Amino acid sequence: MSIDGVGAGAARIVQNVETVISGKREAITAALTVVLAEGHLLIEDVPGVGKTMLAKALARSVDCSVSRIQFTPDLLPSDVTGVSVFDQASRRFEFKPGPVFANVVIGDEINRASPKTQSALLECMEERQVTADGRTYALEHPFTVVATQNPIEMEGTYPLPEAQRDRFMARISMGYPAAADELSMLSTRETSSPLDRVQAVVDLAEFRDMIRAVHHVYTSPPVKEYAVDLARASRADRQLRLGASPRATLQLVRAAKAHAAMHGRDFVLPDDIDALAVPVFGHRLVPTSRALGAHDRDSGPLVDAIVRRIVSDTPVPVGAIRRE
């Protein structure tokens, strides 16, 4: 598939999702960028702003297998990955795949599950496989986890550890809708949900072609060095006690390639890196206690501001960007 085909397919998906989530094109585009880059997405915001609705609309826009997991404190790891059941007829154990065996897995309120259940996703998200009873089962291709969580409601929750947050390519927030969008919502959702009318606009084969085309987007050495410089600057920043990992650098470049393809380019610009630095780095960084100060547990705005400062202070490469 050509780069123009990727841009056309992405535009159809974004337009389709906007029939459900209006006025949030930036969040929709960021979510689609992560899926095209074969990453995992964490949607973090206050209750009732459409986090799960966005995940469902995005999944329904592509004709692929979709499963949903409602994370609760009593959820077990086998409820996510699958379980071996004894078959009386064959007198042997047979593995029954769990909901994680799908192209898009929607994890609602992921921080409500216990750490034991959360860790069941570690192998799935990084290695795209499940190991059970000494056997390894490959997951679907493509495979994306779209998880939601509320940063405000902390009662009965288990915050994601840094190791698991690092496996999410990006974290985005929805934000409250504009007054006009909220007023329109009162009229369009009186009798039914617009999600019921969402149809797939891209089939699975076409979506796989889009992902393969993203893989071939060119990233010049100066742009790669720029991404590394941003990561190294975060590790040396005095306001941070945990900087960006090498996985973060790798996923930043992958997301930038998808961002470039969606905008009709077969090469990555420093602007693509800048546009994705906050959503890709923000949830991985841990501020120092002195920098956190009065921010209490909600360190998101502080960390985002630190990332933006690092981006503004890091010199932009001047070398060749296009493929020679």
PDB file of N, CA, C and O in Angstrom, residues 170-217:
ATOM      1  N   ALA A 170       1.726   4.971  24.402  1.00  0.00           N
ATOM      2  CA  ALA A 170       1.340   6.357  24.651  1.00  0.00           C
ATOM      3  C   ALA A 170       0.198   6.412  25.647  1.00  0.00           C
ATOM      4  O   ALA A 170      -0.558   5.458  25.814  1.00  0.00           O
ATOM      5  N   ARG A 171       0.093   7.550  26.290  1.00  0.00           N
ATOM      6  CA  ARG A 171      -1.034   7.845  27.177  1.00  0.00           C
ATOM      7  C   ARG A 171      -1.679   9.133  26.693  1.00  0.00           C
ATOM      8  O   ARG A 171      -0.993  10.137  26.465  1.00  0.00           O
ATOM      9  N   ILE A 172      -2.996   9.103  26.550  1.00  0.00           N
ATOM     10  CA  ILE A 172      -3.710  10.297  26.127  1.00  0.00           C
ATOM     11  C   ILE A 172      -4.841  10.589  27.098  1.00  0.00           C
ATOM     12  O   ILE A 172      -5.230   9.730  27.897  1.00  0.00           O
ATOM     13  N   SER A 173      -5.346  11.811  27.034  1.00  0.00           N
ATOM     14  CA  SER A 173      -6.498  12.215  27.830  1.00  0.00           C
ATOM     15  C   SER A 173      -7.560  12.767  26.893  1.00  0.00           C
ATOM     16  O   SER A 173      -7.246  13.345  25.849  1.00  0.00           O
ATOM     17  N   MET A 174      -8.815  12.586  27.280  1.00  0.00           N
ATOM     18  CA  MET A 174      -9.921  13.049  26.456  1.00  0.00           C
ATOM     19  C   MET A 174     -10.239  14.526  26.715  1.00  0.00           C
ATOM     20  O   MET A 174     -10.379  15.314  25.789  1.00  0.00           O
ATOM     21  N   GLY A 175     -10.342  14.895  27.973  1.00  0.00           N
ATOM     22  CA  GLY A 175     -10.751  16.254  28.303  1.00  0.00           C
ATOM     23  C   GLY A 175     -12.255  16.419  28.170  1.00  0.00           C
ATOM     24  O   GLY A 175     -12.943  15.620  27.532  1.00  0.00           O
ATOM     25  N   TYR A 176     -12.778  17.463  28.781  1.00  0.00           N
ATOM     26  CA  TYR A 176     -14.212  17.730  28.702  1.00  0.00           C
ATOM     27  C   TYR A 176     -14.576  18.260  27.321  1.00  0.00           C
ATOM     28  O   TYR A 176     -13.774  18.958  26.681  1.00  0.00           O
ATOM     29  N   PRO A 177     -15.775  17.945  26.832  1.00  0.00           N
ATOM     30  CA  PRO A 177     -16.183  18.449  25.511  1.00  0.00           C
ATOM     31  C   PRO A 177     -16.490  19.934  25.551  1.00  0.00           C
ATOM     32  O   PRO A 177     -16.764  20.503  26.615  1.00  0.00           O
ATOM     33  N   ALA A 178     -16.460  20.555  24.371  1.00  0.00           N
ATOM     34  CA  ALA A 178     -16.865  21.950  24.267  1.00  0.00           C
ATOM     35  C   ALA A 178     -18.368  22.059  24.524  1.00  0.00           C
ATOM     36  O   ALA A 178     -19.107  21.075  24.411  1.00  0.00           O
ATOM     37  N   ALA A 179     -18.817  23.261  24.846  1.00  0.00           N
ATOM     38  CA  ALA A 179     -20.229  23.457  25.193  1.00  0.00           C
ATOM     39  C   ALA A 179     -21.149  23.045  24.048  1.00  0.00           C
ATOM     40  O   ALA A 179     -22.187  22.401  24.260  1.00  0.00           O
ATOM     41  N   ALA A 180     -20.772  23.382  22.805  1.00  0.00           N
ATOM     42  CA  ALA A 180     -21.605  23.040  21.653  1.00  0.00           C
ATOM     43  C   ALA A 180     -21.678  21.523  21.464  1.00  0.00           C
ATOM     44  O   ALA A 180     -22.742  20.974  21.147  1.00  0.00           O
ATOM     45  N   ASP A 181     -20.542  20.824  21.650  1.00  0.00           N
ATOM     46  CA  ASP A 181     -20.529  19.364  21.498  1.00  0.00           C
ATOM     47  C   ASP A 181     -21.356  18.699  22.598  1.00  0.00           C
ATOM     48  O   ASP A 181     -22.055  17.715  22.350  1.00  0.00           O
ATOM     49  N   GLU A 182     -21.258  19.224  23.802  1.00  0.00           N
ATOM     50  CA  GLU A 182     -22.029  18.647  24.899  1.00  0.00           C
ATOM     51  C   GLU A 182     -23.522  18.877  24.709  1.00  0.00           C
ATOM     52  O   GLU A 182     -24.350  18.005  25.013  1.00  0.00           O
ATOM     53  N   LEU A 183     -23.882  20.025  24.161  1.00  0.00           N
ATOM     54  CA  LEU A 183     -25.289  20.315  23.888  1.00  0.00           C
ATOM     55  C   LEU A 183     -25.821  19.411  22.780  1.00  0.00           C
ATOM     56  O   LEU A 183     -26.946  18.896  22.868  1.00  0.00           O
ATOM     57  N   SER A 184     -25.001  19.192  21.751  1.00  0.00           N
ATOM     58  CA  SER A 184     -25.408  18.293  20.667  1.00  0.00           C
ATOM     59  C   SER A 184     -25.579  16.873  21.168  1.00  0.00           C
ATOM     60  O   SER A 184     -26.454  16.134  20.705  1.00  0.00           O
ATOM     61  N   MET A 185     -24.757  16.488  22.127  1.00  0.00           N
ATOM     62  CA  MET A 185     -24.832  15.145  22.697  1.00  0.00           C
ATOM     63  C   MET A 185     -26.188  14.891  23.350  1.00  0.00           C
ATOM     64  O   MET A 185     -26.737  13.782  23.287  1.00  0.00           O
ATOM     65  N   LEU A 186     -26.755  15.903  23.966  1.00  0.00           N
ATOM     66  CA  LEU A 186     -28.042  15.743  24.637  1.00  0.00           C
ATOM     67  C   LEU A 186     -29.157  15.415  23.653  1.00  0.00           C
ATOM     68  O   LEU A 186     -30.132  14.750  24.010  1.00  0.00           O
ATOM     69  N   SER A 187     -29.005  15.860  22.412  1.00  0.00           N
ATOM     70  CA  SER A 187     -30.031  15.612  21.398  1.00  0.00           C
ATOM     71  C   SER A 187     -29.822  14.287  20.678  1.00  0.00           C
ATOM     72  O   SER A 187     -30.772  13.556  20.411  1.00  0.00           O
ATOM     73  N   THR A 188     -28.560  13.975  20.352  1.00  0.00           N
ATOM     74  CA  THR A 188     -28.283  12.793  19.534  1.00  0.00           C
ATOM     75  C   THR A 188     -28.328  11.491  20.324  1.00  0.00           C
ATOM     76  O   THR A 188     -28.422  10.419  19.733  1.00  0.00           O
ATOM     77  N   ARG A 189     -28.280  11.572  21.651  1.00  0.00           N
ATOM     78  CA  ARG A 189     -28.222  10.342  22.449  1.00  0.00           C
ATOM     79  C   ARG A 189     -29.442  10.156  23.348  1.00  0.00           C
ATOM     80  O   ARG A 189     -29.385   9.447  24.347  1.00  0.00           O
ATOM     81  N   GLU A 190     -30.547  10.791  22.970  1.00  0.00           N
ATOM     82  CA  GLU A 190     -31.752  10.675  23.790  1.00  0.00           C
ATOM     83  C   GLU A 190     -32.344   9.271  23.723  1.00  0.00           C
ATOM     84  O   GLU A 190     -32.799   8.722  24.726  1.00  0.00           O
ATOM     85  N   THR A 191     -32.366   8.677  22.535  1.00  0.00           N
ATOM     86  CA  THR A 191     -33.039   7.379  22.355  1.00  0.00           C
ATOM     87  C   THR A 191     -32.094   6.235  22.075  1.00  0.00           C
ATOM     88  O   THR A 191     -32.444   5.074  22.277  1.00  0.00           O
ATOM     89  N   SER A 192     -30.885   6.510  21.589  1.00  0.00           N
ATOM     90  CA  SER A 192     -29.943   5.436  21.258  1.00  0.00           C
ATOM     91  C   SER A 192     -28.519   5.962  21.305  1.00  0.00           C
ATOM     92  O   SER A 192     -28.295   7.179  21.327  1.00  0.00           O
ATOM     93  N   SER A 193     -27.592   5.035  21.300  1.00  0.00           N
ATOM     94  CA  SER A 193     -26.179   5.398  21.315  1.00  0.00           C
ATOM     95  C   SER A 193     -25.643   5.417  19.882  1.00  0.00           C
ATOM     96  O   SER A 193     -25.924   4.499  19.103  1.00  0.00           O
ATOM     97  N   PRO A 194     -24.875   6.449  19.513  1.00  0.00           N
ATOM     98  CA  PRO A 194     -24.309   6.478  18.154  1.00  0.00           C
ATOM     99  C   PRO A 194     -23.339   5.331  17.903  1.00  0.00           C
ATOM    100  O   PRO A 194     -23.048   5.009  16.752  1.00  0.00           O
ATOM    101  N   LEU A 195     -22.861   4.701  18.968  1.00  0.00           N
ATOM    102  CA  LEU A 195     -21.954   3.565  18.802  1.00  0.00           C
ATOM    103  C   LEU A 195     -22.647   2.393  18.106  1.00  0.00           C
ATOM    104  O   LEU A 195     -21.997   1.606  17.420  1.00  0.00           O
ATOM    105  N   ASP A 196     -23.973   2.299  18.258  1.00  0.00           N
ATOM    106  CA  ASP A 196     -24.715   1.203  17.632  1.00  0.00           C
ATOM    107  C   ASP A 196     -24.725   1.312  16.113  1.00  0.00           C
ATOM    108  O   ASP A 196     -24.942   0.317  15.416  1.00  0.00           O
ATOM    109  N   ARG A 197     -24.481   2.512  15.582  1.00  0.00           N
ATOM    110  CA  ARG A 197     -24.530   2.718  14.138  1.00  0.00           C
ATOM    111  C   ARG A 197     -23.146   2.698  13.492  1.00  0.00           C
ATOM    112  O   ARG A 197     -23.028   2.906  12.280  1.00  0.00           O
ATOM    113  N   VAL A 198     -22.104   2.481  14.274  1.00  0.00           N
ATOM    114  CA  VAL A 198     -20.744   2.485  13.731  1.00  0.00           C
ATOM    115  C   VAL A 198     -20.488   1.194  12.955  1.00  0.00           C
ATOM    116  O   VAL A 198     -20.705   0.094  13.468  1.00  0.00           O
ATOM    117  N   GLN A 199     -20.042   1.336  11.716  1.00  0.00           N
ATOM    118  CA  GLN A 199     -19.699   0.212  10.864  1.00  0.00           C
ATOM    119  C   GLN A 199     -18.217   0.277  10.515  1.00  0.00           C
ATOM    120  O   GLN A 199     -17.613   1.348  10.488  1.00  0.00           O
ATOM    121  N   ALA A 200     -17.630  -0.887  10.219  1.00  0.00           N
ATOM    122  CA  ALA A 200     -16.217  -0.939   9.843  1.00  0.00           C
ATOM    123  C   ALA A 200     -16.014  -0.245   8.502  1.00  0.00           C
ATOM    124  O   ALA A 200     -16.783  -0.442   7.561  1.00  0.00           O
ATOM    125  N   VAL A 201     -14.987   0.590   8.416  1.00  0.00           N
ATOM    126  CA  VAL A 201     -14.664   1.289   7.164  1.00  0.00           C
ATOM    127  C   VAL A 201     -13.361   0.783   6.564  1.00  0.00           C
ATOM    128  O   VAL A 201     -13.005   1.165   5.447  1.00  0.00           O
ATOM    129  N   VAL A 202     -12.649  -0.083   7.286  1.00  0.00           N
ATOM    130  CA  VAL A 202     -11.403  -0.691   6.800  1.00  0.00           C
ATOM    131  C   VAL A 202     -11.420  -2.160   7.193  1.00  0.00           C
ATOM    132  O   VAL A 202     -11.695  -2.482   8.359  1.00  0.00           O
ATOM    133  N   ASP A 203     -11.158  -3.057   6.226  1.00  0.00           N
ATOM    134  CA  ASP A 203     -11.118  -4.476   6.583  1.00  0.00           C
ATOM    135  C   ASP A 203      -9.750  -4.841   7.136  1.00  0.00           C
ATOM    136  O   ASP A 203      -8.792  -4.057   7.072  1.00  0.00           O
ATOM    137  N   LEU A 204      -9.634  -6.049   7.678  1.00  0.00           N
ATOM    138  CA  LEU A 204      -8.409  -6.455   8.367  1.00  0.00           C
ATOM    139  C   LEU A 204      -7.219  -6.527   7.416  1.00  0.00           C
ATOM    140  O   LEU A 204      -6.111  -6.118   7.763  1.00  0.00           O
ATOM    141  N   ALA A 205      -7.445  -7.039   6.189  1.00  0.00           N
ATOM    142  CA  ALA A 205      -6.347  -7.138   5.222  1.00  0.00           C
ATOM    143  C   ALA A 205      -5.810  -5.754   4.866  1.00  0.00           C
ATOM    144  O   ALA A 205      -4.586  -5.543   4.780  1.00  0.00           O
ATOM    145  N   GLU A 206      -6.719  -4.796   4.655  1.00  0.00           N
ATOM    146  CA  GLU A 206      -6.292  -3.433   4.331  1.00  0.00           C
ATOM    147  C   GLU A 206      -5.562  -2.809   5.508  1.00  0.00           C
ATOM    148  O   GLU A 206      -4.569  -2.084   5.323  1.00  0.00           O
ATOM    149  N   PHE A 207      -6.027  -3.071   6.712  1.00  0.00           N
ATOM    150  CA  PHE A 207      -5.376  -2.493   7.884  1.00  0.00           C
ATOM    151  C   PHE A 207      -3.968  -3.070   8.063  1.00  0.00           C
ATOM    152  O   PHE A 207      -3.040  -2.345   8.439  1.00  0.00           O
ATOM    153  N   ARG A 208      -3.801  -4.351   7.783  1.00  0.00           N
ATOM    154  CA  ARG A 208      -2.458  -4.938   7.836  1.00  0.00           C
ATOM    155  C   ARG A 208      -1.543  -4.315   6.798  1.00  0.00           C
ATOM    156  O   ARG A 208      -0.344  -4.101   7.052  1.00  0.00           O
ATOM    157  N   ASP A 209      -2.075  -4.011   5.620  1.00  0.00           N
ATOM    158  CA  ASP A 209      -1.275  -3.333   4.600  1.00  0.00           C
ATOM    159  C   ASP A 209      -0.864  -1.943   5.068  1.00  0.00           C
ATOM    160  O   ASP A 209       0.254  -1.491   4.788  1.00  0.00           O
ATOM    161  N   MET A 210      -1.765  -1.260   5.765  1.00  0.00           N
ATOM    162  CA  MET A 210      -1.433   0.064   6.299  1.00  0.00           C
ATOM    163  C   MET A 210      -0.291  -0.034   7.298  1.00  0.00           C
ATOM    164  O   MET A 210       0.634   0.796   7.296  1.00  0.00           O
ATOM    165  N   ILE A 211      -0.327  -1.055   8.142  1.00  0.00           N
ATOM    166  CA  ILE A 211       0.731  -1.228   9.142  1.00  0.00           C
ATOM    167  C   ILE A 211       2.060  -1.542   8.457  1.00  0.00           C
ATOM    168  O   ILE A 211       3.116  -1.016   8.838  1.00  0.00           O
ATOM    169  N   ARG A 212       2.024  -2.387   7.433  1.00  0.00           N
ATOM    170  CA  ARG A 212       3.262  -2.711   6.709  1.00  0.00           C
ATOM    171  C   ARG A 212       3.829  -1.473   6.017  1.00  0.00           C
ATOM    172  O   ARG A 212       5.055  -1.298   5.953  1.00  0.00           O
ATOM    173  N   ALA A 213       2.963  -0.621   5.492  1.00  0.00           N
ATOM    174  CA  ALA A 213       3.442   0.603   4.856  1.00  0.00           C
ATOM    175  C   ALA A 213       4.107   1.525   5.873  1.00  0.00           C
ATOM    176  O   ALA A 213       5.113   2.186   5.562  1.00  0.00           O
ATOM    177  N   VAL A 214       3.573   1.566   7.089  1.00  0.00           N
ATOM    178  CA  VAL A 214       4.181   2.387   8.148  1.00  0.00           C
ATOM    179  C   VAL A 214       5.585   1.897   8.467  1.00  0.00           C
ATOM    180  O   VAL A 214       6.494   2.694   8.736  1.00  0.00           O
ATOM    181  N   HIS A 215       5.795   0.585   8.413  1.00  0.00           N
ATOM    182  CA  HIS A 215       7.121   0.033   8.705  1.00  0.00           C
ATOM    183  C   HIS A 215       8.187   0.589   7.763  1.00  0.00           C
ATOM    184  O   HIS A 215       9.362   0.708   8.140  1.00  0.00           O
ATOM    185  N   HIS A 216       7.795   0.929   6.530  1.00  0.00           N
ATOM    186  CA  HIS A 216       8.759   1.356   5.519  1.00  0.00           C
ATOM    187  C   HIS A 216       8.934   2.873   5.461  1.00  0.00           C
ATOM    188  O   HIS A 216       9.617   3.377   4.566  1.00  0.00           O
ATOM    189  N   VAL A 217       8.329   3.594   6.378  1.00  0.00           N
ATOM    190  CA  VAL A 217       8.550   5.032   6.445  1.00  0.00           C
ATOM    191  C   VAL A 217       9.998   5.287   6.876  1.00  0.00           C
ATOM    192  O   VAL A 217      10.493   4.674   7.829  1.00  0.00           O
TER     193      VAL A 217
END
